[in-house]
PDB file of C-alpha atoms in Angstrom:
ATOM      1  CA  GLN U   1      -0.115  -0.009   0.022  1.00  0.00           C
ATOM      2  CA  LYS U   2       1.306   3.494  -0.842  1.00  0.00           C
ATOM      3  CA  GLU U   3       1.848   5.842   1.934  1.00  0.00           C
ATOM      4  CA  VAL U   4      -0.260   8.496   0.243  1.00  0.00           C
ATOM      5  CA  GLU U   5      -2.929   7.649  -2.343  1.00  0.00           C
ATOM      6  CA  GLN U   6      -4.498  10.412  -4.569  1.00  0.00           C
ATOM      7  CA  ASP U   7      -6.872  10.017  -7.457  1.00  0.00           C
ATOM      8  CA  PRO U   8      -5.033  11.456 -10.507  1.00  0.00           C
ATOM      9  CA  GLY U   9      -8.227  12.592 -12.319  1.00  0.00           C
ATOM     10  CA  PRO U  10      -8.455  14.401 -14.583  1.00  0.00           C
ATOM     11  CA  LEU U  11     -11.292  16.410 -12.777  1.00  0.00           C
ATOM     12  CA  SER U  12     -13.259  18.787 -15.114  1.00  0.00           C
ATOM     13  CA  VAL U  13     -15.725  21.182 -13.575  1.00  0.00           C
ATOM     14  CA  PRO U  14     -17.612  24.394 -14.734  1.00  0.00           C
ATOM     15  CA  GLU U  15     -16.470  27.732 -13.415  1.00  0.00           C
ATOM     16  CA  GLY U  16     -18.162  28.658 -10.109  1.00  0.00           C
ATOM     17  CA  ALA U  17     -18.270  24.951  -8.935  1.00  0.00           C
ATOM     18  CA  ILE U  18     -17.080  23.739  -5.550  1.00  0.00           C
ATOM     19  CA  VAL U  19     -14.133  21.392  -6.107  1.00  0.00           C
ATOM     20  CA  SER U  20     -13.164  18.617  -3.691  1.00  0.00           C
ATOM     21  CA  LEU U  21      -9.807  17.133  -3.833  1.00  0.00           C
ATOM     22  CA  ASN U  22      -8.825  14.346  -1.573  1.00  0.00           C
ATOM     23  CA  CYS U  23      -6.014  12.176  -0.441  1.00  0.00           C
ATOM     24  CA  THR U  24      -5.707   9.072   2.089  1.00  0.00           C
ATOM     25  CA  TYR U  25      -2.631   8.210   3.957  1.00  0.00           C
ATOM     26  CA  SER U  26      -1.631   4.988   5.758  1.00  0.00           C
ATOM     27  CA  ASN U  27       0.935   6.142   8.328  1.00  0.00           C
ATOM     28  CA  SER U  28      -0.637   7.404  11.593  1.00  0.00           C
ATOM     29  CA  ALA U  29       2.646   9.119  12.463  1.00  0.00           C
ATOM     30  CA  PHE U  30       2.021  11.794   9.786  1.00  0.00           C
ATOM     31  CA  GLN U  31       1.294  14.964  11.432  1.00  0.00           C
ATOM     32  CA  TYR U  32       1.678  17.683   8.814  1.00  0.00           C
ATOM     33  CA  PHE U  33      -0.398  18.174   5.816  1.00  0.00           C
ATOM     34  CA  MET U  34       0.373  20.338   2.854  1.00  0.00           C
ATOM     35  CA  TRP U  35      -1.293  21.171  -0.574  1.00  0.00           C
ATOM     36  CA  TYR U  36       0.925  22.135  -3.387  1.00  0.00           C
ATOM     37  CA  ARG U  37      -0.349  23.673  -6.714  1.00  0.00           C
ATOM     38  CA  GLN U  38       1.606  22.986  -9.965  1.00  0.00           C
ATOM     39  CA  TYR U  39       0.710  24.776 -13.115  1.00  0.00           C
ATOM     40  CA  SER U  40       1.736  23.345 -16.423  1.00  0.00           C
ATOM     41  CA  ARG U  41       5.382  23.463 -17.103  1.00  0.00           C
ATOM     42  CA  LYS U  42       6.161  24.931 -13.712  1.00  0.00           C
ATOM     43  CA  GLY U  43       7.304  23.536 -10.324  1.00  0.00           C
ATOM     44  CA  PRO U  44       4.970  23.003  -7.467  1.00  0.00           C
ATOM     45  CA  GLU U  45       4.194  25.846  -5.081  1.00  0.00           C
ATOM     46  CA  LEU U  46       2.773  25.558  -1.579  1.00  0.00           C
ATOM     47  CA  LEU U  47      -0.888  26.464  -1.380  1.00  0.00           C
ATOM     48  CA  MET U  48      -1.862  25.490   2.266  1.00  0.00           C
ATOM     49  CA  TYR U  49      -0.356  23.813   5.215  1.00  0.00           C
ATOM     50  CA  THR U  50      -2.035  22.446   8.373  1.00  0.00           C
ATOM     51  CA  TYR U  51      -0.807  20.221  11.237  1.00  0.00           C
ATOM     52  CA  SER U  52      -4.089  19.412  13.069  1.00  0.00           C
ATOM     53  CA  SER U  53      -7.342  17.880  12.487  1.00  0.00           C
ATOM     54  CA  GLY U  54     -10.149  20.207  11.507  1.00  0.00           C
ATOM     55  CA  ASN U  55     -10.486  22.966   8.971  1.00  0.00           C
ATOM     56  CA  LYS U  56      -8.097  25.794   7.770  1.00  0.00           C
ATOM     57  CA  GLU U  57      -9.321  28.394   5.584  1.00  0.00           C
ATOM     58  CA  ASP U  58      -7.553  30.854   3.278  1.00  0.00           C
ATOM     59  CA  GLY U  59      -9.915  32.762   0.782  1.00  0.00           C
ATOM     60  CA  ARG U  60     -11.499  30.516  -1.437  1.00  0.00           C
ATOM     61  CA  PHE U  61      -9.585  27.418  -0.266  1.00  0.00           C
ATOM     62  CA  THR U  62     -10.302  25.048   2.790  1.00  0.00           C
ATOM     63  CA  ALA U  63      -7.983  22.561   3.894  1.00  0.00           C
ATOM     64  CA  GLN U  64      -9.475  19.606   5.976  1.00  0.00           C
ATOM     65  CA  VAL U  65      -7.769  17.040   7.921  1.00  0.00           C
ATOM     66  CA  ASP U  66      -9.541  13.950   9.517  1.00  0.00           C
ATOM     67  CA  LYS U  67      -6.829  12.046  11.326  1.00  0.00           C
ATOM     68  CA  SER U  68      -9.086   9.342  12.583  1.00  0.00           C
ATOM     69  CA  SER U  69      -9.902   8.397   9.017  1.00  0.00           C
ATOM     70  CA  LYS U  70      -6.291   9.268   7.613  1.00  0.00           C
ATOM     71  CA  TYR U  71      -8.127  11.425   5.114  1.00  0.00           C
ATOM     72  CA  ILE U  72      -7.270  14.925   3.940  1.00  0.00           C
ATOM     73  CA  SER U  73      -9.173  17.288   1.514  1.00  0.00           C
ATOM     74  CA  LEU U  74      -8.881  20.519  -0.249  1.00  0.00           C
ATOM     75  CA  PHE U  75     -12.038  22.387  -1.145  1.00  0.00           C
ATOM     76  CA  ILE U  76     -12.048  25.319  -3.655  1.00  0.00           C
ATOM     77  CA  ARG U  77     -15.053  27.529  -3.690  1.00  0.00           C
ATOM     78  CA  ASP U  78     -16.233  29.533  -6.688  1.00  0.00           C
ATOM     79  CA  SER U  79     -13.687  27.834  -8.865  1.00  0.00           C
ATOM     80  CA  GLN U  80     -11.966  29.861 -11.575  1.00  0.00           C
ATOM     81  CA  PRO U  81     -10.188  28.950 -14.820  1.00  0.00           C
ATOM     82  CA  SER U  82      -7.075  30.155 -13.252  1.00  0.00           C
ATOM     83  CA  ASP U  83      -7.315  27.398 -10.662  1.00  0.00           C
ATOM     84  CA  SER U  84      -6.730  24.944 -13.522  1.00  0.00           C
ATOM     85  CA  ALA U  85      -3.562  23.071 -12.368  1.00  0.00           C
ATOM     86  CA  THR U  86      -2.495  19.827 -10.741  1.00  0.00           C
ATOM     87  CA  TYR U  87      -3.000  19.822  -7.033  1.00  0.00           C
ATOM     88  CA  LEU U  88      -0.467  17.647  -4.923  1.00  0.00           C
ATOM     89  CA  CYS U  89      -1.091  16.593  -1.279  1.00  0.00           C
ATOM     90  CA  ALA U  90       1.983  16.183   0.750  1.00  0.00           C
ATOM     91  CA  ILE U  91       2.514  14.768   4.065  1.00  0.00           C
ATOM     92  CA  ASN U  92       5.355  14.115   6.681  1.00  0.00           C
ATOM     93  CA  SER U  93       5.635  13.038  10.300  1.00  0.00           C
ATOM     94  CA  GLY U  94       7.373  16.295  11.334  1.00  0.00           C
ATOM     95  CA  GLY U  95      10.986  17.019  12.364  1.00  0.00           C
ATOM     96  CA  TYR U  96      13.828  15.955  10.179  1.00  0.00           C
ATOM     97  CA  GLN U  97      11.705  13.751   7.832  1.00  0.00           C
ATOM     98  CA  LYS U  98      11.200  13.677   4.125  1.00  0.00           C
ATOM     99  CA  VAL U  99       7.908  14.813   2.670  1.00  0.00           C
ATOM    100  CA  THR U 100       5.857  12.285   0.909  1.00  0.00           C
ATOM    101  CA  PHE U 101       3.841  13.540  -2.081  1.00  0.00           C
ATOM    102  CA  GLY U 102       0.618  12.305  -3.539  1.00  0.00           C
ATOM    103  CA  ILE U 103       0.789  11.772  -7.375  1.00  0.00           C
ATOM    104  CA  GLY U 104      -1.513  14.847  -7.999  1.00  0.00           C
ATOM    105  CA  THR U 105      -4.976  15.448  -9.290  1.00  0.00           C
ATOM    106  CA  LYS U 106      -5.320  17.337 -12.492  1.00  0.00           C
ATOM    107  CA  LEU U 107      -8.076  19.874 -12.334  1.00  0.00           C
ATOM    108  CA  GLN U 108      -9.667  21.755 -15.282  1.00  0.00           C
ATOM    109  CA  VAL U 109     -12.147  24.621 -14.646  1.00  0.00           C
ATOM    110  CA  ILE U 110     -14.031  25.216 -17.752  1.00  0.00           C
ATOM    111  CA  PRO U 111     -15.263  28.926 -18.429  1.00  0.00           C
TER     112      PRO U 111
ATOM    113  CA  ASP Z   1      10.751  36.086  -3.148  1.00  0.00           C
ATOM    114  CA  VAL Z   2      12.607  32.762  -2.935  1.00  0.00           C
ATOM    115  CA  LYS Z   3      14.088  31.934  -6.284  1.00  0.00           C
ATOM    116  CA  VAL Z   4      15.173  28.376  -7.365  1.00  0.00           C
ATOM    117  CA  THR Z   5      16.623  28.172 -10.835  1.00  0.00           C
ATOM    118  CA  GLN Z   6      17.653  25.106 -12.819  1.00  0.00           C
ATOM    119  CA  SER Z   7      20.186  25.341 -15.426  1.00  0.00           C
ATOM    120  CA  SER Z   8      18.020  23.973 -18.422  1.00  0.00           C
ATOM    121  CA  ARG Z   9      14.454  23.675 -19.131  1.00  0.00           C
ATOM    122  CA  TYR Z  10      14.902  21.041 -21.722  1.00  0.00           C
ATOM    123  CA  LEU Z  11      17.741  18.705 -22.311  1.00  0.00           C
ATOM    124  CA  VAL Z  12      18.424  15.860 -24.811  1.00  0.00           C
ATOM    125  CA  LYS Z  13      21.042  13.278 -24.028  1.00  0.00           C
ATOM    126  CA  ARG Z  14      22.260   9.995 -25.561  1.00  0.00           C
ATOM    127  CA  THR Z  15      22.497   6.662 -23.667  1.00  0.00           C
ATOM    128  CA  GLY Z  16      25.829   6.570 -21.788  1.00  0.00           C
ATOM    129  CA  GLU Z  17      26.467  10.248 -21.633  1.00  0.00           C
ATOM    130  CA  LYS Z  18      27.304  11.934 -18.302  1.00  0.00           C
ATOM    131  CA  VAL Z  19      24.636  14.426 -17.491  1.00  0.00           C
ATOM    132  CA  PHE Z  20      24.795  17.320 -15.048  1.00  0.00           C
ATOM    133  CA  LEU Z  21      21.689  19.107 -13.836  1.00  0.00           C
ATOM    134  CA  GLU Z  22      22.397  22.370 -11.822  1.00  0.00           C
ATOM    135  CA  CYS Z  23      20.166  23.950  -9.364  1.00  0.00           C
ATOM    136  CA  VAL Z  24      20.766  27.363  -7.525  1.00  0.00           C
ATOM    137  CA  GLN Z  25      18.640  28.955  -4.828  1.00  0.00           C
ATOM    138  CA  ASP Z  26      19.139  32.629  -3.743  1.00  0.00           C
ATOM    139  CA  MET Z  27      17.599  32.516  -0.050  1.00  0.00           C
ATOM    140  CA  ASP Z  28      20.496  30.963   1.986  1.00  0.00           C
ATOM    141  CA  HIS Z  29      18.355  27.837   2.497  1.00  0.00           C
ATOM    142  CA  GLU Z  30      19.956  24.974   4.542  1.00  0.00           C
ATOM    143  CA  ASN Z  31      18.175  22.100   2.654  1.00  0.00           C
ATOM    144  CA  MET Z  32      18.071  21.300  -0.946  1.00  0.00           C
ATOM    145  CA  PHE Z  33      16.328  18.389  -2.853  1.00  0.00           C
ATOM    146  CA  TRP Z  34      16.217  16.604  -6.142  1.00  0.00           C
ATOM    147  CA  TYR Z  35      13.046  14.832  -7.356  1.00  0.00           C
ATOM    148  CA  ARG Z  36      11.892  13.282 -10.478  1.00  0.00           C
ATOM    149  CA  GLN Z  37       8.304  13.549 -11.597  1.00  0.00           C
ATOM    150  CA  ASP Z  38       6.712  10.872 -13.720  1.00  0.00           C
ATOM    151  CA  PRO Z  39       3.070  10.291 -14.737  1.00  0.00           C
ATOM    152  CA  GLY Z  40       1.322   7.984 -12.557  1.00  0.00           C
ATOM    153  CA  LEU Z  41       4.193   7.838 -10.022  1.00  0.00           C
ATOM    154  CA  GLY Z  42       4.236  11.392  -8.841  1.00  0.00           C
ATOM    155  CA  LEU Z  43       7.254  13.123  -7.162  1.00  0.00           C
ATOM    156  CA  ARG Z  44       9.947  10.753  -6.033  1.00  0.00           C
ATOM    157  CA  LEU Z  45      13.008  11.950  -3.990  1.00  0.00           C
ATOM    158  CA  ILE Z  46      16.340  11.080  -5.436  1.00  0.00           C
ATOM    159  CA  TYR Z  47      18.734  12.858  -3.061  1.00  0.00           C
ATOM    160  CA  PHE Z  48      18.640  15.674  -0.573  1.00  0.00           C
ATOM    161  CA  SER Z  49      21.309  17.635   1.279  1.00  0.00           C
ATOM    162  CA  TYR Z  50      21.004  19.512   4.568  1.00  0.00           C
ATOM    163  CA  ASP Z  51      24.385  21.199   4.646  1.00  0.00           C
ATOM    164  CA  VAL Z  52      27.247  21.934   2.275  1.00  0.00           C
ATOM    165  CA  LYS Z  53      29.065  18.654   1.408  1.00  0.00           C
ATOM    166  CA  MET Z  54      26.305  16.674   3.119  1.00  0.00           C
ATOM    167  CA  LYS Z  55      24.111  14.362   1.265  1.00  0.00           C
ATOM    168  CA  GLU Z  56      21.302  11.796   1.998  1.00  0.00           C
ATOM    169  CA  LYS Z  57      19.769   9.136  -0.240  1.00  0.00           C
ATOM    170  CA  GLY Z  58      16.107   9.542  -1.019  1.00  0.00           C
ATOM    171  CA  ASP Z  59      13.822   6.771  -2.222  1.00  0.00           C
ATOM    172  CA  ILE Z  60      15.252   6.262  -5.582  1.00  0.00           C
ATOM    173  CA  PRO Z  61      19.162   7.077  -5.736  1.00  0.00           C
ATOM    174  CA  GLU Z  62      20.271   4.393  -7.972  1.00  0.00           C
ATOM    175  CA  GLY Z  63      21.948   5.705 -11.114  1.00  0.00           C
ATOM    176  CA  TYR Z  64      22.274   9.153  -9.625  1.00  0.00           C
ATOM    177  CA  SER Z  65      24.863  11.087  -7.605  1.00  0.00           C
ATOM    178  CA  VAL Z  66      24.827  14.513  -6.170  1.00  0.00           C
ATOM    179  CA  SER Z  67      27.392  17.380  -5.267  1.00  0.00           C
ATOM    180  CA  ARG Z  68      26.960  20.310  -2.964  1.00  0.00           C
ATOM    181  CA  GLU Z  69      30.141  22.363  -2.723  1.00  0.00           C
ATOM    182  CA  LYS Z  70      28.495  25.640  -1.975  1.00  0.00           C
ATOM    183  CA  LYS Z  71      25.358  26.268   0.058  1.00  0.00           C
ATOM    184  CA  GLU Z  72      23.433  27.826  -2.799  1.00  0.00           C
ATOM    185  CA  ARG Z  73      24.220  25.119  -5.417  1.00  0.00           C
ATOM    186  CA  PHE Z  74      23.119  21.552  -5.596  1.00  0.00           C
ATOM    187  CA  SER Z  75      23.864  19.360  -8.592  1.00  0.00           C
ATOM    188  CA  LEU Z  76      22.492  16.109  -9.772  1.00  0.00           C
ATOM    189  CA  ILE Z  77      24.771  13.857 -11.804  1.00  0.00           C
ATOM    190  CA  LEU Z  78      23.685  10.947 -14.042  1.00  0.00           C
ATOM    191  CA  GLU Z  79      26.966   9.076 -14.331  1.00  0.00           C
ATOM    192  CA  SER Z  80      25.813   7.070 -17.518  1.00  0.00           C
ATOM    193  CA  ALA Z  81      22.342   8.180 -18.600  1.00  0.00           C
ATOM    194  CA  SER Z  82      19.848   5.438 -19.492  1.00  0.00           C
ATOM    195  CA  THR Z  83      16.431   5.766 -21.307  1.00  0.00           C
ATOM    196  CA  ASN Z  84      14.651   4.905 -18.001  1.00  0.00           C
ATOM    197  CA  GLN Z  85      16.058   8.139 -16.612  1.00  0.00           C
ATOM    198  CA  THR Z  86      13.867  10.180 -19.123  1.00  0.00           C
ATOM    199  CA  SER Z  87      11.834  12.368 -16.776  1.00  0.00           C
ATOM    200  CA  MET Z  88      11.038  15.705 -15.449  1.00  0.00           C
ATOM    201  CA  TYR Z  89      13.704  16.661 -12.674  1.00  0.00           C
ATOM    202  CA  LEU Z  90      12.600  19.062 -10.132  1.00  0.00           C
ATOM    203  CA  CYS Z  91      14.959  20.758  -7.583  1.00  0.00           C
ATOM    204  CA  ALA Z  92      13.648  22.429  -4.281  1.00  0.00           C
ATOM    205  CA  SER Z  93      14.990  24.100  -1.362  1.00  0.00           C
ATOM    206  CA  SER Z  94      13.757  24.702   2.138  1.00  0.00           C
ATOM    207  CA  ARG Z  95      14.961  26.988   5.040  1.00  0.00           C
ATOM    208  CA  THR Z  96      15.848  24.538   7.792  1.00  0.00           C
ATOM    209  CA  SER Z  97      16.039  20.849   8.517  1.00  0.00           C
ATOM    210  CA  GLY Z  98      12.475  20.753   9.659  1.00  0.00           C
ATOM    211  CA  GLY Z  99      10.392  18.707   7.324  1.00  0.00           C
ATOM    212  CA  THR Z 100       7.562  20.961   7.839  1.00  0.00           C
ATOM    213  CA  ASP Z 101       9.298  23.792   6.267  1.00  0.00           C
ATOM    214  CA  THR Z 102       7.982  24.940   2.931  1.00  0.00           C
ATOM    215  CA  GLN Z 103       9.708  23.466  -0.134  1.00  0.00           C
ATOM    216  CA  TYR Z 104      10.324  25.963  -2.931  1.00  0.00           C
ATOM    217  CA  PHE Z 105      10.611  24.357  -6.397  1.00  0.00           C
ATOM    218  CA  GLY Z 106      12.486  25.352  -9.508  1.00  0.00           C
ATOM    219  CA  PRO Z 107      10.636  25.275 -12.810  1.00  0.00           C
ATOM    220  CA  GLY Z 108      12.057  21.742 -13.690  1.00  0.00           C
ATOM    221  CA  THR Z 109      14.362  20.157 -16.373  1.00  0.00           C
ATOM    222  CA  ARG Z 110      12.695  17.942 -18.810  1.00  0.00           C
ATOM    223  CA  LEU Z 111      15.336  15.402 -19.718  1.00  0.00           C
ATOM    224  CA  THR Z 112      14.996  13.022 -22.575  1.00  0.00           C
ATOM    225  CA  VAL Z 113      17.471  10.255 -22.960  1.00  0.00           C
ATOM    226  CA  LEU Z 114      17.856   8.641 -26.435  1.00  0.00           C
TER     227      LEU Z 114
END
């Protein structure tokens, strides 16, 4: 079983839709949860970061962590064509540990 | 703004050639990383370095080596390139050794080995 599972998509939604992106993980030692966004022909960039169960909101983006289910989500409200990108979840156990990335979900928001 | 630059965006090499991929960061970051990104496999860590002249193997170090002679520069070396090393290579840096620190990525080098 992979440490982090993520559906690669692609996911295609109309502009203005609410988007839900998800990852599951297997190692209960994971404590820190991140979402990176990668535009085509660019490197990933950090979008959001959280280390606890619950929700964290930043503008149209909400990161949700459920440690009991080992499930993390990223919600995008009022999606825009500029949100079209690949979204990678990233997880680690904290301290001097490497980060494990999901394979990324490709999102297309259609005008 | 943190800037991570990679020496080439696109590179075409022949099997058996020695290949150097260069990465430079301008924010005095301690940690630097080399990943490769392949469809269906995602980002996989090749090597990382937490200080000058220090290196640690990642998940897939076979066929690669690295060099970090200066803090700002981290090089990935393919001693004898093979076709299965055709991939997108991404360099990243982070401020400290803490795994929670944001990793800043370069734009990537798409390497094709013929």
